[in-house]
């Protein structure tokens, strides 16, 4: 349980931390450098997408003489130029908005402290009364339960780390995707990029809500020590706790799918 609780605390710190301060900001500085190099490619694609947009939408030379036709393409060009130049600021602002949603959802229950798991005192007292020979099966139950819970905790924290790495990749390659706004026919690439990035940022809100649901499940569990051996009682309790953990880990790993289904992304 201590491994699980420590990973839950680490996950909460990751969900509330910004990409600029993660790991001391070293990774972010590297991403900023990569983004600066990608801007040169983005400006080249800007001209290409702009030319493709003009010639695909023009049915004849007279279309180039219409002011509204040129104005529409000029707006697309300006949007793409702004996206390439200030794309990092745009992505950071989107992340800050989604982080505000995460903080509001978690703040409603006072943080994720309610998701911690502890051995009930009734179970601890029952284990304390077990003799040496009878405690041998308990060691086996404890070993299997600890191994399973540890694996679930690491799967969960790796998923949250993966979300951070996806955010870094979006930030690094944003000039290439946002350059597509220069053409009317290619702008769907940029819109898909922004929708996908917003979905990644909103995964944090889904993860926090999943943790809130998990804490509600854990709080509603009642410890009833009926008949049977202590091993049976402990195994029944661990089975119930592990089932709730499986539900939480499944929701955390499927946060991207939940966001796509909820918001149509």
PDB file of C-alpha atoms in Angstrom:
ATOM      1  CA  UNK A   1       0.000   0.000   0.000  1.00  0.00           C
ATOM      2  CA  UNK A   2       2.896   2.404   0.687  1.00  0.00           C
ATOM      3  CA  UNK A   3       4.111   1.926  -2.913  1.00  0.00           C
ATOM      4  CA  UNK A   4       0.616   2.669  -4.215  1.00  0.00           C
ATOM      5  CA  UNK A   5       0.233   5.765  -2.029  1.00  0.00           C
ATOM      6  CA  UNK A   6       3.640   7.125  -3.066  1.00  0.00           C
ATOM      7  CA  UNK A   7       2.781   6.700  -6.755  1.00  0.00           C
ATOM      8  CA  UNK A   8      -0.559   8.430  -6.229  1.00  0.00           C
ATOM      9  CA  UNK A   9       1.265  11.362  -4.633  1.00  0.00           C
ATOM     10  CA  UNK A  10       3.746  11.430  -7.524  1.00  0.00           C
ATOM     11  CA  UNK A  11       0.908  11.306 -10.032  1.00  0.00           C
ATOM     12  CA  UNK A  12      -0.785  14.274  -8.379  1.00  0.00           C
ATOM     13  CA  UNK A  13       2.436  16.295  -8.558  1.00  0.00           C
ATOM     14  CA  UNK A  14       2.751  15.451 -12.261  1.00  0.00           C
ATOM     15  CA  UNK A  15      -0.841  16.446 -13.023  1.00  0.00           C
ATOM     16  CA  UNK A  16      -0.395  19.859 -11.378  1.00  0.00           C
ATOM     17  CA  UNK A  17       3.097  20.580 -12.743  1.00  0.00           C
ATOM     18  CA  UNK A  18       3.677  22.577 -15.901  1.00  0.00           C
ATOM     19  CA  UNK A  19       5.927  21.369 -18.738  1.00  0.00           C
ATOM     20  CA  UNK A  20       8.207  24.371 -18.189  1.00  0.00           C
ATOM     21  CA  UNK A  21       9.127  23.294 -14.642  1.00  0.00           C
ATOM     22  CA  UNK A  22       9.099  19.509 -15.103  1.00  0.00           C
ATOM     23  CA  UNK A  23      12.501  18.015 -14.206  1.00  0.00           C
ATOM     24  CA  UNK A  24      13.868  21.490 -13.519  1.00  0.00           C
ATOM     25  CA  UNK A  25      12.902  22.830 -16.953  1.00  0.00           C
ATOM     26  CA  UNK A  26      15.777  21.074 -18.748  1.00  0.00           C
ATOM     27  CA  UNK A  27      13.477  19.096 -21.036  1.00  0.00           C
ATOM     28  CA  UNK A  28      11.448  22.197 -21.872  1.00  0.00           C
ATOM     29  CA  UNK A  29      14.546  24.124 -22.924  1.00  0.00           C
ATOM     30  CA  UNK A  30      15.443  21.269 -25.263  1.00  0.00           C
ATOM     31  CA  UNK A  31      11.925  21.328 -26.725  1.00  0.00           C
ATOM     32  CA  UNK A  32      12.138  25.097 -27.211  1.00  0.00           C
ATOM     33  CA  UNK A  33      15.384  24.629 -29.134  1.00  0.00           C
ATOM     34  CA  UNK A  34      13.817  21.942 -31.328  1.00  0.00           C
ATOM     35  CA  UNK A  35      10.773  24.129 -31.895  1.00  0.00           C
ATOM     36  CA  UNK A  36      13.025  26.972 -33.054  1.00  0.00           C
ATOM     37  CA  UNK A  37      14.618  24.664 -35.618  1.00  0.00           C
ATOM     38  CA  UNK A  38      11.203  23.449 -36.765  1.00  0.00           C
ATOM     39  CA  UNK A  39      10.058  27.020 -37.346  1.00  0.00           C
ATOM     40  CA  UNK A  40      12.329  27.253 -40.389  1.00  0.00           C
ATOM     41  CA  UNK A  41      10.639  24.185 -41.842  1.00  0.00           C
ATOM     42  CA  UNK A  42       7.269  25.638 -40.878  1.00  0.00           C
ATOM     43  CA  UNK A  43       7.926  28.850 -42.800  1.00  0.00           C
ATOM     44  CA  UNK A  44       8.862  26.824 -45.874  1.00  0.00           C
ATOM     45  CA  UNK A  45       5.654  24.803 -45.576  1.00  0.00           C
ATOM     46  CA  UNK A  46       3.777  28.053 -45.033  1.00  0.00           C
ATOM     47  CA  UNK A  47       4.572  29.209 -48.555  1.00  0.00           C
ATOM     48  CA  UNK A  48       3.846  25.774 -49.995  1.00  0.00           C
ATOM     49  CA  UNK A  49       0.462  25.403 -48.286  1.00  0.00           C
ATOM     50  CA  UNK A  50      -0.424  28.996 -49.181  1.00  0.00           C
ATOM     51  CA  UNK A  51       0.256  28.352 -52.881  1.00  0.00           C
ATOM     52  CA  UNK A  52      -1.666  25.060 -52.781  1.00  0.00           C
ATOM     53  CA  UNK A  53      -4.633  26.792 -51.137  1.00  0.00           C
ATOM     54  CA  UNK A  54      -4.739  29.557 -53.750  1.00  0.00           C
ATOM     55  CA  UNK A  55      -4.520  27.343 -56.807  1.00  0.00           C
ATOM     56  CA  UNK A  56      -6.922  24.724 -55.463  1.00  0.00           C
ATOM     57  CA  UNK A  57      -9.619  27.284 -54.745  1.00  0.00           C
ATOM     58  CA  UNK A  58      -9.191  29.368 -57.920  1.00  0.00           C
ATOM     59  CA  UNK A  59     -11.189  28.159 -60.914  1.00  0.00           C
ATOM     60  CA  UNK A  60      -9.699  30.745 -63.254  1.00  0.00           C
ATOM     61  CA  UNK A  61      -7.510  33.800 -63.513  1.00  0.00           C
ATOM     62  CA  UNK A  62     -10.445  36.086 -62.776  1.00  0.00           C
ATOM     63  CA  UNK A  63     -10.657  34.712 -59.238  1.00  0.00           C
ATOM     64  CA  UNK A  64      -7.339  36.396 -58.512  1.00  0.00           C
ATOM     65  CA  UNK A  65      -8.951  39.738 -59.400  1.00  0.00           C
ATOM     66  CA  UNK A  66     -11.637  39.359 -56.733  1.00  0.00           C
ATOM     67  CA  UNK A  67     -10.644  41.174 -53.496  1.00  0.00           C
ATOM     68  CA  UNK A  68     -12.619  38.815 -51.254  1.00  0.00           C
ATOM     69  CA  UNK A  69     -10.793  35.823 -52.729  1.00  0.00           C
ATOM     70  CA  UNK A  70      -7.382  37.325 -51.995  1.00  0.00           C
ATOM     71  CA  UNK A  71      -8.481  38.587 -48.579  1.00  0.00           C
ATOM     72  CA  UNK A  72      -9.622  35.121 -47.498  1.00  0.00           C
ATOM     73  CA  UNK A  73      -6.298  33.577 -48.420  1.00  0.00           C
ATOM     74  CA  UNK A  74      -4.429  36.460 -46.824  1.00  0.00           C
ATOM     75  CA  UNK A  75      -6.242  35.752 -43.539  1.00  0.00           C
ATOM     76  CA  UNK A  76      -5.240  32.098 -43.755  1.00  0.00           C
ATOM     77  CA  UNK A  77      -1.646  33.155 -44.381  1.00  0.00           C
ATOM     78  CA  UNK A  78      -1.615  35.500 -41.371  1.00  0.00           C
ATOM     79  CA  UNK A  79      -3.142  32.839 -39.114  1.00  0.00           C
ATOM     80  CA  UNK A  80      -0.510  30.319 -40.140  1.00  0.00           C
ATOM     81  CA  UNK A  81       2.278  32.865 -39.673  1.00  0.00           C
ATOM     82  CA  UNK A  82       1.054  33.701 -36.171  1.00  0.00           C
ATOM     83  CA  UNK A  83       0.676  30.006 -35.368  1.00  0.00           C
ATOM     84  CA  UNK A  84       4.280  29.269 -36.338  1.00  0.00           C
ATOM     85  CA  UNK A  85       5.711  32.288 -34.532  1.00  0.00           C
ATOM     86  CA  UNK A  86       3.619  32.140 -31.354  1.00  0.00           C
ATOM     87  CA  UNK A  87       2.634  28.472 -31.391  1.00  0.00           C
ATOM     88  CA  UNK A  88       4.495  27.696 -28.168  1.00  0.00           C
ATOM     89  CA  UNK A  89       2.650  30.462 -26.322  1.00  0.00           C
ATOM     90  CA  UNK A  90      -0.657  29.144 -27.661  1.00  0.00           C
ATOM     91  CA  UNK A  91       0.096  25.600 -26.499  1.00  0.00           C
ATOM     92  CA  UNK A  92       1.197  26.817 -23.068  1.00  0.00           C
ATOM     93  CA  UNK A  93      -2.022  28.818 -22.654  1.00  0.00           C
ATOM     94  CA  UNK A  94      -4.125  25.807 -23.642  1.00  0.00           C
ATOM     95  CA  UNK A  95      -2.253  23.693 -21.089  1.00  0.00           C
ATOM     96  CA  UNK A  96      -2.810  26.323 -18.383  1.00  0.00           C
ATOM     97  CA  UNK A  97      -6.568  26.339 -19.039  1.00  0.00           C
ATOM     98  CA  UNK A  98      -6.739  22.540 -18.829  1.00  0.00           C
ATOM     99  CA  UNK A  99      -4.584  22.599 -15.687  1.00  0.00           C
ATOM    100  CA  UNK A 100      -7.121  24.980 -14.155  1.00  0.00           C
ATOM    101  CA  UNK A 101      -9.825  22.389 -14.835  1.00  0.00           C
ATOM    102  CA  UNK A 102      -7.668  19.717 -13.185  1.00  0.00           C
ATOM    103  CA  UNK A 103      -7.009  21.906 -10.115  1.00  0.00           C
ATOM    104  CA  UNK A 104     -10.706  22.786  -9.765  1.00  0.00           C
ATOM    105  CA  UNK A 105     -11.785  19.148  -9.968  1.00  0.00           C
ATOM    106  CA  UNK A 106      -9.177  18.030  -7.429  1.00  0.00           C
ATOM    107  CA  UNK A 107      -9.772  21.021  -5.175  1.00  0.00           C
ATOM    108  CA  UNK A 108     -13.395  20.025  -4.746  1.00  0.00           C
ATOM    109  CA  UNK A 109     -12.240  17.109  -2.547  1.00  0.00           C
ATOM    110  CA  UNK A 110      -9.149  18.777  -1.115  1.00  0.00           C
ATOM    111  CA  UNK A 111      -6.636  17.136  -3.444  1.00  0.00           C
ATOM    112  CA  UNK A 112      -5.971  13.464  -4.037  1.00  0.00           C
ATOM    113  CA  UNK A 113      -5.236  12.593  -0.415  1.00  0.00           C
ATOM    114  CA  UNK A 114      -8.460  10.615  -0.272  1.00  0.00           C
ATOM    115  CA  UNK A 115      -7.102   8.111  -2.776  1.00  0.00           C
ATOM    116  CA  UNK A 116      -4.531   6.743  -0.342  1.00  0.00           C
ATOM    117  CA  UNK A 117      -5.062   3.168   0.820  1.00  0.00           C
ATOM    118  CA  UNK A 118      -4.437   1.878   4.335  1.00  0.00           C
ATOM    119  CA  UNK A 119      -4.930  -1.475   6.014  1.00  0.00           C
ATOM    120  CA  UNK A 120      -8.050  -1.365   8.228  1.00  0.00           C
ATOM    121  CA  UNK A 121      -7.398  -1.710  11.926  1.00  0.00           C
ATOM    122  CA  UNK A 122      -9.717  -4.738  12.133  1.00  0.00           C
ATOM    123  CA  UNK A 123      -7.586  -6.604   9.598  1.00  0.00           C
ATOM    124  CA  UNK A 124      -4.364  -5.548  11.321  1.00  0.00           C
ATOM    125  CA  UNK A 125      -5.633  -6.787  14.704  1.00  0.00           C
ATOM    126  CA  UNK A 126      -6.703 -10.112  13.192  1.00  0.00           C
ATOM    127  CA  UNK A 127      -3.267 -10.576  11.603  1.00  0.00           C
ATOM    128  CA  UNK A 128      -1.539  -9.720  14.863  1.00  0.00           C
ATOM    129  CA  UNK A 129      -3.288 -12.595  16.623  1.00  0.00           C
ATOM    130  CA  UNK A 130      -2.103 -15.210  14.090  1.00  0.00           C
ATOM    131  CA  UNK A 131       0.554 -17.676  15.193  1.00  0.00           C
ATOM    132  CA  UNK A 132       3.762 -18.431  13.365  1.00  0.00           C
ATOM    133  CA  UNK A 133       2.604 -21.517  11.438  1.00  0.00           C
ATOM    134  CA  UNK A 134      -0.723 -19.959  10.516  1.00  0.00           C
ATOM    135  CA  UNK A 135       1.047 -16.825   9.288  1.00  0.00           C
ATOM    136  CA  UNK A 136       2.906 -18.695   6.527  1.00  0.00           C
ATOM    137  CA  UNK A 137      -0.112 -18.619   4.146  1.00  0.00           C
ATOM    138  CA  UNK A 138      -0.483 -14.920   4.968  1.00  0.00           C
ATOM    139  CA  UNK A 139       3.036 -14.313   3.671  1.00  0.00           C
ATOM    140  CA  UNK A 140       2.022 -15.864   0.362  1.00  0.00           C
ATOM    141  CA  UNK A 141      -1.128 -13.756   0.161  1.00  0.00           C
ATOM    142  CA  UNK A 142       0.853 -10.630   1.036  1.00  0.00           C
ATOM    143  CA  UNK A 143       3.535 -11.392  -1.556  1.00  0.00           C
ATOM    144  CA  UNK A 144       1.022 -11.899  -4.369  1.00  0.00           C
ATOM    145  CA  UNK A 145      -1.044  -8.868  -3.375  1.00  0.00           C
ATOM    146  CA  UNK A 146       2.019  -6.629  -3.047  1.00  0.00           C
ATOM    147  CA  UNK A 147       3.357  -7.719  -6.419  1.00  0.00           C
ATOM    148  CA  UNK A 148       0.037  -7.075  -8.144  1.00  0.00           C
ATOM    149  CA  UNK A 149      -0.488  -3.685  -6.505  1.00  0.00           C
ATOM    150  CA  UNK A 150       3.079  -2.613  -7.319  1.00  0.00           C
ATOM    151  CA  UNK A 151       2.623  -3.516 -10.988  1.00  0.00           C
ATOM    152  CA  UNK A 152      -0.655  -1.554 -11.133  1.00  0.00           C
ATOM    153  CA  UNK A 153       0.973   1.475  -9.490  1.00  0.00           C
ATOM    154  CA  UNK A 154       3.844   1.539 -11.998  1.00  0.00           C
ATOM    155  CA  UNK A 155       1.459   1.106 -14.959  1.00  0.00           C
ATOM    156  CA  UNK A 156      -0.547   4.079 -13.727  1.00  0.00           C
ATOM    157  CA  UNK A 157       2.438   6.351 -13.194  1.00  0.00           C
ATOM    158  CA  UNK A 158       3.953   5.386 -16.557  1.00  0.00           C
ATOM    159  CA  UNK A 159       0.703   6.410 -18.249  1.00  0.00           C
ATOM    160  CA  UNK A 160       0.857   9.844 -16.625  1.00  0.00           C
ATOM    161  CA  UNK A 161       4.513  10.200 -17.617  1.00  0.00           C
ATOM    162  CA  UNK A 162       3.540   9.257 -21.179  1.00  0.00           C
ATOM    163  CA  UNK A 163       1.060  12.146 -21.218  1.00  0.00           C
ATOM    164  CA  UNK A 164       3.890  14.549 -20.404  1.00  0.00           C
ATOM    165  CA  UNK A 165       6.048  13.175 -23.206  1.00  0.00           C
ATOM    166  CA  UNK A 166       3.173  13.556 -25.671  1.00  0.00           C
ATOM    167  CA  UNK A 167       2.837  17.204 -24.671  1.00  0.00           C
ATOM    168  CA  UNK A 168       6.550  17.711 -25.352  1.00  0.00           C
ATOM    169  CA  UNK A 169       6.267  16.109 -28.787  1.00  0.00           C
ATOM    170  CA  UNK A 170       3.300  18.293 -29.691  1.00  0.00           C
ATOM    171  CA  UNK A 171       5.226  21.395 -28.629  1.00  0.00           C
ATOM    172  CA  UNK A 172       8.322  20.402 -30.599  1.00  0.00           C
ATOM    173  CA  UNK A 173       6.487  19.712 -33.876  1.00  0.00           C
ATOM    174  CA  UNK A 174       3.833  22.430 -33.617  1.00  0.00           C
ATOM    175  CA  UNK A 175       5.332  24.702 -36.363  1.00  0.00           C
ATOM    176  CA  UNK A 176       4.998  21.939 -38.961  1.00  0.00           C
ATOM    177  CA  UNK A 177       1.346  21.265 -38.121  1.00  0.00           C
ATOM    178  CA  UNK A 178       0.286  24.904 -37.654  1.00  0.00           C
ATOM    179  CA  UNK A 179       1.780  25.862 -41.025  1.00  0.00           C
ATOM    180  CA  UNK A 180      -1.105  23.990 -42.647  1.00  0.00           C
ATOM    181  CA  UNK A 181      -3.440  26.875 -41.718  1.00  0.00           C
ATOM    182  CA  UNK A 182      -1.939  28.782 -44.674  1.00  0.00           C
ATOM    183  CA  UNK A 183      -4.121  26.850 -47.112  1.00  0.00           C
ATOM    184  CA  UNK A 184      -7.882  26.543 -46.983  1.00  0.00           C
ATOM    185  CA  UNK A 185      -7.730  22.937 -48.103  1.00  0.00           C
ATOM    186  CA  UNK A 186      -4.929  21.955 -45.720  1.00  0.00           C
ATOM    187  CA  UNK A 187      -6.158  23.790 -42.627  1.00  0.00           C
ATOM    188  CA  UNK A 188      -7.910  20.653 -41.355  1.00  0.00           C
ATOM    189  CA  UNK A 189      -4.440  19.330 -40.487  1.00  0.00           C
ATOM    190  CA  UNK A 190      -3.872  22.225 -38.103  1.00  0.00           C
ATOM    191  CA  UNK A 191      -7.359  21.915 -36.620  1.00  0.00           C
ATOM    192  CA  UNK A 192      -6.823  18.201 -36.022  1.00  0.00           C
ATOM    193  CA  UNK A 193      -3.482  18.989 -34.368  1.00  0.00           C
ATOM    194  CA  UNK A 194      -5.031  21.502 -31.957  1.00  0.00           C
ATOM    195  CA  UNK A 195      -7.972  19.212 -31.146  1.00  0.00           C
ATOM    196  CA  UNK A 196      -5.620  16.337 -30.445  1.00  0.00           C
ATOM    197  CA  UNK A 197      -3.413  18.513 -28.252  1.00  0.00           C
ATOM    198  CA  UNK A 198      -6.410  19.773 -26.268  1.00  0.00           C
ATOM    199  CA  UNK A 199      -7.433  16.144 -25.825  1.00  0.00           C
ATOM    200  CA  UNK A 200      -4.017  15.276 -24.377  1.00  0.00           C
ATOM    201  CA  UNK A 201      -4.236  18.198 -21.952  1.00  0.00           C
ATOM    202  CA  UNK A 202      -7.758  17.213 -20.892  1.00  0.00           C
ATOM    203  CA  UNK A 203      -6.565  13.703 -20.077  1.00  0.00           C
ATOM    204  CA  UNK A 204      -5.408  15.145 -16.773  1.00  0.00           C
ATOM    205  CA  UNK A 205      -8.978  16.121 -15.878  1.00  0.00           C
ATOM    206  CA  UNK A 206     -10.222  12.615 -16.706  1.00  0.00           C
ATOM    207  CA  UNK A 207      -7.459  11.069 -14.580  1.00  0.00           C
ATOM    208  CA  UNK A 208      -8.334  13.289 -11.620  1.00  0.00           C
ATOM    209  CA  UNK A 209     -12.039  12.447 -11.937  1.00  0.00           C
ATOM    210  CA  UNK A 210     -11.140   8.758 -12.072  1.00  0.00           C
ATOM    211  CA  UNK A 211      -9.157   9.187  -8.841  1.00  0.00           C
ATOM    212  CA  UNK A 212     -12.137  10.929  -7.217  1.00  0.00           C
ATOM    213  CA  UNK A 213     -14.371   8.011  -8.189  1.00  0.00           C
ATOM    214  CA  UNK A 214     -11.755   5.598  -6.817  1.00  0.00           C
ATOM    215  CA  UNK A 215     -11.635   7.453  -3.500  1.00  0.00           C
ATOM    216  CA  UNK A 216     -15.438   7.262  -3.297  1.00  0.00           C
ATOM    217  CA  UNK A 217     -15.288   3.512  -3.902  1.00  0.00           C
ATOM    218  CA  UNK A 218     -12.562   3.102  -1.278  1.00  0.00           C
ATOM    219  CA  UNK A 219     -14.503   5.144   1.270  1.00  0.00           C
ATOM    220  CA  UNK A 220     -17.661   3.093   0.729  1.00  0.00           C
ATOM    221  CA  UNK A 221     -15.875  -0.222   1.339  1.00  0.00           C
ATOM    222  CA  UNK A 222     -16.796  -1.716   4.687  1.00  0.00           C
ATOM    223  CA  UNK A 223     -14.626  -4.247   6.458  1.00  0.00           C
ATOM    224  CA  UNK A 224     -16.683  -7.172   7.672  1.00  0.00           C
ATOM    225  CA  UNK A 225     -14.755  -9.930   9.415  1.00  0.00           C
ATOM    226  CA  UNK A 226     -17.018 -12.902   9.197  1.00  0.00           C
ATOM    227  CA  UNK A 227     -16.223 -16.547   9.721  1.00  0.00           C
ATOM    228  CA  UNK A 228     -13.304 -18.369   8.173  1.00  0.00           C
ATOM    229  CA  UNK A 229      -9.585 -18.070   8.587  1.00  0.00           C
ATOM    230  CA  UNK A 230      -7.666 -14.824   8.667  1.00  0.00           C
ATOM    231  CA  UNK A 231      -6.100 -15.772   5.330  1.00  0.00           C
ATOM    232  CA  UNK A 232      -9.549 -15.917   3.755  1.00  0.00           C
ATOM    233  CA  UNK A 233     -10.518 -12.587   5.263  1.00  0.00           C
ATOM    234  CA  UNK A 234      -7.304 -10.886   4.143  1.00  0.00           C
ATOM    235  CA  UNK A 235      -7.575 -12.386   0.669  1.00  0.00           C
ATOM    236  CA  UNK A 236     -11.170 -11.155   0.384  1.00  0.00           C
ATOM    237  CA  UNK A 237     -10.172  -7.655   1.444  1.00  0.00           C
ATOM    238  CA  UNK A 238      -7.202  -7.541  -0.942  1.00  0.00           C
ATOM    239  CA  UNK A 239      -9.381  -8.806  -3.776  1.00  0.00           C
ATOM    240  CA  UNK A 240     -11.834  -5.960  -3.261  1.00  0.00           C
ATOM    241  CA  UNK A 241      -9.075  -3.348  -3.060  1.00  0.00           C
ATOM    242  CA  UNK A 242      -7.256  -4.709  -6.121  1.00  0.00           C
ATOM    243  CA  UNK A 243     -10.504  -4.717  -8.096  1.00  0.00           C
ATOM    244  CA  UNK A 244     -10.991  -0.998  -7.364  1.00  0.00           C
ATOM    245  CA  UNK A 245      -7.361  -0.366  -8.326  1.00  0.00           C
ATOM    246  CA  UNK A 246      -7.871  -2.227 -11.600  1.00  0.00           C
ATOM    247  CA  UNK A 247     -10.845   0.007 -12.402  1.00  0.00           C
ATOM    248  CA  UNK A 248      -8.769   3.128 -11.673  1.00  0.00           C
ATOM    249  CA  UNK A 249      -5.775   1.983 -13.726  1.00  0.00           C
ATOM    250  CA  UNK A 250      -8.079   1.067 -16.603  1.00  0.00           C
ATOM    251  CA  UNK A 251      -9.626   4.546 -16.554  1.00  0.00           C
ATOM    252  CA  UNK A 252      -6.200   6.197 -16.365  1.00  0.00           C
ATOM    253  CA  UNK A 253      -4.875   4.193 -19.315  1.00  0.00           C
ATOM    254  CA  UNK A 254      -8.064   4.850 -21.294  1.00  0.00           C
ATOM    255  CA  UNK A 255      -8.180   8.578 -20.504  1.00  0.00           C
ATOM    256  CA  UNK A 256      -7.375   9.487 -24.128  1.00  0.00           C
ATOM    257  CA  UNK A 257     -10.252   7.354 -25.420  1.00  0.00           C
ATOM    258  CA  UNK A 258     -12.643   8.822 -22.829  1.00  0.00           C
ATOM    259  CA  UNK A 259     -11.711  12.372 -23.893  1.00  0.00           C
ATOM    260  CA  UNK A 260     -12.269  11.560 -27.572  1.00  0.00           C
ATOM    261  CA  UNK A 261     -15.667  10.043 -26.832  1.00  0.00           C
ATOM    262  CA  UNK A 262     -16.783  12.864 -24.522  1.00  0.00           C
ATOM    263  CA  UNK A 263     -15.698  15.798 -26.698  1.00  0.00           C
ATOM    264  CA  UNK A 264     -15.748  14.209 -30.160  1.00  0.00           C
ATOM    265  CA  UNK A 265     -12.035  14.715 -30.732  1.00  0.00           C
TER     266      UNK A 265
END
